[in-house]
mmCIF file of C-alpha atoms and ligand atoms in Angstrom:
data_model
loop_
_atom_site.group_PDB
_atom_site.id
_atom_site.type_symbol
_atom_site.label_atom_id
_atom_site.label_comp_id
_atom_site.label_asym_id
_atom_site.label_seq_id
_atom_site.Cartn_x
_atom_site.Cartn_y
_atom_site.Cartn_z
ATOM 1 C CA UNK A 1 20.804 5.461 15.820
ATOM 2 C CA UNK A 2 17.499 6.354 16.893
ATOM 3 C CA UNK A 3 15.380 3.988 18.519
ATOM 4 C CA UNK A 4 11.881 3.000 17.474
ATOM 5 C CA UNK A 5 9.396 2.840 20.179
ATOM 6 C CA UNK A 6 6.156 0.981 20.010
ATOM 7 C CA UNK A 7 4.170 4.440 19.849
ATOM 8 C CA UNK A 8 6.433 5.308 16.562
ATOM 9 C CA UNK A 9 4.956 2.168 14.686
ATOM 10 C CA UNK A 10 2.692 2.074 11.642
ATOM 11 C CA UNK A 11 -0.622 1.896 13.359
ATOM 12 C CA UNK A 12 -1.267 -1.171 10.857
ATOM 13 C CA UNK A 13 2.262 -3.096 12.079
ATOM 14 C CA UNK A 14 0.968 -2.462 15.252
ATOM 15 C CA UNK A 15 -2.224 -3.868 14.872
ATOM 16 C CA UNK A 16 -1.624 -7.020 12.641
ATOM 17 C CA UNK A 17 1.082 -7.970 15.369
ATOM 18 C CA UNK A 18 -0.930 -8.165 17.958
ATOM 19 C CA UNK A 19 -3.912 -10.547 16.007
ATOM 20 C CA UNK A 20 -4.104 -13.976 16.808
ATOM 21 C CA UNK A 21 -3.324 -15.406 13.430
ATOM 22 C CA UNK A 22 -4.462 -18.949 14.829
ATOM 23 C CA UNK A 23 -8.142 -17.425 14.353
ATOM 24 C CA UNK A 24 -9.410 -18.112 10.802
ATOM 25 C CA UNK A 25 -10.572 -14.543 10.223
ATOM 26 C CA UNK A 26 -7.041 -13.449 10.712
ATOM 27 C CA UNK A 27 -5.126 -16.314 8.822
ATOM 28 C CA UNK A 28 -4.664 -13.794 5.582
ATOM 29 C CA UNK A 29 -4.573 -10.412 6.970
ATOM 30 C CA UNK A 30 -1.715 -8.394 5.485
ATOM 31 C CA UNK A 31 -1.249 -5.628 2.802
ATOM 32 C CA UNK A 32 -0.988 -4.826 -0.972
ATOM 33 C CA UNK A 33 1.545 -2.647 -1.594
ATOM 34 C CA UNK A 34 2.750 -0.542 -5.317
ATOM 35 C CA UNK A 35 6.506 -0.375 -5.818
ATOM 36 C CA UNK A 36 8.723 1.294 -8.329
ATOM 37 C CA UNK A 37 12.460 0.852 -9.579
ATOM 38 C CA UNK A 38 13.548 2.942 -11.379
ATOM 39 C CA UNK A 39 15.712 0.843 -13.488
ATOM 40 C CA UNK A 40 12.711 -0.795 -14.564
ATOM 41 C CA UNK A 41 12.132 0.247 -18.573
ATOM 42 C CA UNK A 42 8.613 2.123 -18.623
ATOM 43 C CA UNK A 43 6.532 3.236 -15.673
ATOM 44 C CA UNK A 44 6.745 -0.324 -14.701
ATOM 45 C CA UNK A 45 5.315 -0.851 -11.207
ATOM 46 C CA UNK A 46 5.259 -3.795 -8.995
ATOM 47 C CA UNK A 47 1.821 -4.786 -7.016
ATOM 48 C CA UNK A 48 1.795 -7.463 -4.705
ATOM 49 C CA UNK A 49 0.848 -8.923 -0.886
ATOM 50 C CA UNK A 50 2.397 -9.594 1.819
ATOM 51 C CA UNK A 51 2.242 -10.747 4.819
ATOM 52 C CA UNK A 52 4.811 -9.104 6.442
ATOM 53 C CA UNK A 53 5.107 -5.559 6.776
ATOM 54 C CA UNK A 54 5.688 -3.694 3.456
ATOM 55 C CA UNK A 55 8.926 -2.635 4.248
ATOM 56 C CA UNK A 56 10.484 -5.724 5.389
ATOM 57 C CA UNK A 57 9.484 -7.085 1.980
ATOM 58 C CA UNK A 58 11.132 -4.450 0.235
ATOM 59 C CA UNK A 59 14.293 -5.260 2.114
ATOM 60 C CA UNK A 60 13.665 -8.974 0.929
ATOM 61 C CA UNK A 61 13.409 -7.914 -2.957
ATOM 62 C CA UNK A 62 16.146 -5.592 -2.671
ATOM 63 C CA UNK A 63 18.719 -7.853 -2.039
ATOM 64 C CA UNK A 64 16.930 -11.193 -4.056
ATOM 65 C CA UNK A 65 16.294 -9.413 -6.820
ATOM 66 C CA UNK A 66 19.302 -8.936 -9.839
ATOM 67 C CA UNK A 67 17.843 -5.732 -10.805
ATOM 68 C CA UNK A 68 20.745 -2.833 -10.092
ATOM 69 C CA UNK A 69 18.227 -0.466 -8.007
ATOM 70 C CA UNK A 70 16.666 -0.897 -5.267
ATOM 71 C CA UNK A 71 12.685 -1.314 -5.149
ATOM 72 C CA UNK A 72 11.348 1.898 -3.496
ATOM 73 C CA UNK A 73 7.717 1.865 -1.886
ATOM 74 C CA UNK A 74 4.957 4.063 -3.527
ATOM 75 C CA UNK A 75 2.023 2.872 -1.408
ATOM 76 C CA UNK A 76 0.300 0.810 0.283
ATOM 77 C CA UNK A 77 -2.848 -0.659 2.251
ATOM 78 C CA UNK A 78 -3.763 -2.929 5.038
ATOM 79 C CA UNK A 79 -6.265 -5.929 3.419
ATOM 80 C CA UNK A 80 -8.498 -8.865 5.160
ATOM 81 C CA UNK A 81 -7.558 -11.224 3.039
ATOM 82 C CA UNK A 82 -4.245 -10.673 1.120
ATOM 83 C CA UNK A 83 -4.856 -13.075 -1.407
ATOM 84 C CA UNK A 84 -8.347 -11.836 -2.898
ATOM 85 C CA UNK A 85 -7.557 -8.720 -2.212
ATOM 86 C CA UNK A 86 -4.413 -9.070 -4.439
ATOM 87 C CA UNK A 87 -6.668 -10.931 -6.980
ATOM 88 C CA UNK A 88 -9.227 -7.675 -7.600
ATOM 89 C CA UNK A 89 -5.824 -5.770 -7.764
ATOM 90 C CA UNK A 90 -4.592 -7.691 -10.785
ATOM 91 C CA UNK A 91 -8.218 -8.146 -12.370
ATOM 92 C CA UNK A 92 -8.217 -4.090 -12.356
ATOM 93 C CA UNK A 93 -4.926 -3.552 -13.882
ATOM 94 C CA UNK A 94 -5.207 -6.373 -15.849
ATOM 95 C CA UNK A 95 -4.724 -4.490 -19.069
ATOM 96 C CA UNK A 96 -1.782 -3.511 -17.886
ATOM 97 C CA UNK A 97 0.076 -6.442 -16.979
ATOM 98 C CA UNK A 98 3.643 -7.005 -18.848
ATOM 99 C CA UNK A 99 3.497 -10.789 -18.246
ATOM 100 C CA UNK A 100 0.974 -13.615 -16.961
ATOM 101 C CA UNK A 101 3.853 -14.966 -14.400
ATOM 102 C CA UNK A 102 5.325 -11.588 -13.447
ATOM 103 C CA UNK A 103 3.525 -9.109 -10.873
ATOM 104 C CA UNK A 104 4.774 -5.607 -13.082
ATOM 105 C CA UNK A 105 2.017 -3.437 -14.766
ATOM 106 C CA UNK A 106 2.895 -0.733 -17.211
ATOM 107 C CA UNK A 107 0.791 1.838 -15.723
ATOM 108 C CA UNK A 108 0.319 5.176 -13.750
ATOM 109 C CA UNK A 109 0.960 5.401 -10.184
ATOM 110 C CA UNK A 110 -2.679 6.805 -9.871
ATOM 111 C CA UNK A 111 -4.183 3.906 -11.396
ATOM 112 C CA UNK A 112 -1.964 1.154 -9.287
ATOM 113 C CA UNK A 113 -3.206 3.232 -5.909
ATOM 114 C CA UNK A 114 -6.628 3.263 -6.932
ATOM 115 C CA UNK A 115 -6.638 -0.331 -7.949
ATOM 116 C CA UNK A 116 -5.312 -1.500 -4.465
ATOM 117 C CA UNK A 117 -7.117 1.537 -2.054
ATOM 118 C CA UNK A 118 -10.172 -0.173 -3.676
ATOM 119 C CA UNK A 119 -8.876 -3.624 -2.480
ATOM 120 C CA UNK A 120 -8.871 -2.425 0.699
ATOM 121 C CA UNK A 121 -12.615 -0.971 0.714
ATOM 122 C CA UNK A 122 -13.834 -4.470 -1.273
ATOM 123 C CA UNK A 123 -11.820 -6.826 1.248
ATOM 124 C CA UNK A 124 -11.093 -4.407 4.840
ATOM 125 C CA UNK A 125 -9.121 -5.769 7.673
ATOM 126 C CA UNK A 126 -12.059 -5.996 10.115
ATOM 127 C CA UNK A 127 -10.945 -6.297 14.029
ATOM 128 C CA UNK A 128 -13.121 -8.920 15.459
ATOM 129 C CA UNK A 129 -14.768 -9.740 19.556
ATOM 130 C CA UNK A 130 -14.600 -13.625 20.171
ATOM 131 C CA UNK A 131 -17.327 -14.255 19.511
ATOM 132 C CA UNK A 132 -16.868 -12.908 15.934
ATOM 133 C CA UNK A 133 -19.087 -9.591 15.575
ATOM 134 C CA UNK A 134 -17.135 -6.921 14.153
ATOM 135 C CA UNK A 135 -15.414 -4.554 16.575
ATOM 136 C CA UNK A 136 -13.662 -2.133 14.244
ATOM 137 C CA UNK A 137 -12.171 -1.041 10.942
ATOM 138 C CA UNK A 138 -8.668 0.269 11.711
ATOM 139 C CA UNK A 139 -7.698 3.009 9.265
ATOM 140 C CA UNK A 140 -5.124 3.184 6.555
ATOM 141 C CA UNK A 141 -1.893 4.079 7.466
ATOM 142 C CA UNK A 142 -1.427 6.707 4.678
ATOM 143 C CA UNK A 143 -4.347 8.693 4.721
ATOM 144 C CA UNK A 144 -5.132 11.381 2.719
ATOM 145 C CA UNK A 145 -3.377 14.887 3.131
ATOM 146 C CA UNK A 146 -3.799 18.201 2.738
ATOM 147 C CA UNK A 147 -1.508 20.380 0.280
ATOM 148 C CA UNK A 148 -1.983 24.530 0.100
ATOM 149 C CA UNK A 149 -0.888 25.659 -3.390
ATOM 150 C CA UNK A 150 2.165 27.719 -2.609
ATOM 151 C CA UNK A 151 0.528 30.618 -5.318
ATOM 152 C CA UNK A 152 -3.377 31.002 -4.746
ATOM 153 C CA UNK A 153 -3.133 29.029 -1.341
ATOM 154 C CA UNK A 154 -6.628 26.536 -2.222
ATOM 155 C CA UNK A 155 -6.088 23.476 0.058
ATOM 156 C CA UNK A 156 -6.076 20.197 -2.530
ATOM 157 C CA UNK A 157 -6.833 17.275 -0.901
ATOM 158 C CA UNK A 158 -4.141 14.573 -2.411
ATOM 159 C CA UNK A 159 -2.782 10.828 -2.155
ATOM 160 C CA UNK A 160 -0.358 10.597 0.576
ATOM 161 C CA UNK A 161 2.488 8.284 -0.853
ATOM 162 C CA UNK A 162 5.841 7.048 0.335
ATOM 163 C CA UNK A 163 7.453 9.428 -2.879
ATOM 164 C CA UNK A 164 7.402 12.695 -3.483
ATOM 165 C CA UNK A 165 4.970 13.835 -6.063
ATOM 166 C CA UNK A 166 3.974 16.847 -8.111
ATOM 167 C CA UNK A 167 0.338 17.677 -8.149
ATOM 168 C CA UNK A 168 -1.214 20.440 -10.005
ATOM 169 C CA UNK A 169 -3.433 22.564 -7.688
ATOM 170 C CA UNK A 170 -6.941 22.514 -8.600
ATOM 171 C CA UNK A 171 -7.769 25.917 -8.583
ATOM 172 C CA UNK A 172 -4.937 27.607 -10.416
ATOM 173 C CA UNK A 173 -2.889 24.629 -11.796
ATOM 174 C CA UNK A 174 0.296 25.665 -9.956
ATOM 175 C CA UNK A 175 2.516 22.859 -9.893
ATOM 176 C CA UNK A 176 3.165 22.019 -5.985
ATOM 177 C CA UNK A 177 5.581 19.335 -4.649
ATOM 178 C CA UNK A 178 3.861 17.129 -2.235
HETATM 179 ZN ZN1 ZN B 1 -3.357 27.204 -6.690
#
């Protein structure tokens, strides 16, 4: 088994560790993540917060969950403030939403990522000094990447998510795995 070291760690688990959560601008830091199962009728996709790092949480709903499949992780983003972050996330998709109590939109993975990437930019995990002016923005985690189409060999800037994806390349419409 390979061992993780501290250097191999999300650079968001990293920093949202090591905030002192007993400050009130760090009580609700945390992330919004999509998730997908593909037992799920539909496209349905899951869009939530937590707290804890996205991937311990999908080890939590995994096994509390009855559904046969396990939840895999699309996306996600570091927030300020999970719960109003979460809040825009569900007023966006709102249209979308299979029911009031349940977290599940029937929509497109493009629109659930764009719905919680603009989360991020509305409510950003800001890195404060003590005497509370802003030090720094840390960035995502999954930033942006680069794909070359395989056939005309145009660099297309895409989404960087947790599944693999085909994208059509903008210049020649190739289809190209990412
Ligand atoms: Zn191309």
């Amino acid at each position: 088994m390979q061992i993780l070291h501290e250097h191999d760690l999300p650079m968001s688990l990293r920093v949202i560790t090591s905030l002192d959560k007993r400050r009130k601008v760090y009580k609700k830091v945390g992330w919004l993540y999509v998730l997908r199962n593909r037992a799920l009728s539909g496209s349905y996709l899951k869009v939530g917060m937590t707290s804890k790092f996205p991937y311990h949480r999908l080890a939590e709903l995994s096994k509390s969950t009855s559904i046969p499949t396990d939840f895999e992780l699309v996306y996600y983003v570091h927030v300020g403030h999970i719960n109003h972050a979460e809040q825009y996330a569900h007023s966006v998709l709102a249209d979308y939403r299979v029911s009031k109590r349940k977290e599940f939109f029937d929509t497109t993975i493009a629109k659930a990522v764009h719905a919680v990437d603009t989360a991020s930019r509305i409510f950003p995990l800001l890195i404060y000094d003590k005497n509370g002016s802003i030090l720094s923005q840390p960035e995502q985690d999954l930033k942006p990447k680069v794909l070359r189409c395989t056939s005309c060999s145009t660099v297309n800037r895409v989404r960087n998510l947790l599944i693999s994806v085909r994208v059509k390349c903008a210049n020649c419409a190739e289809v190209i795995i990412g």
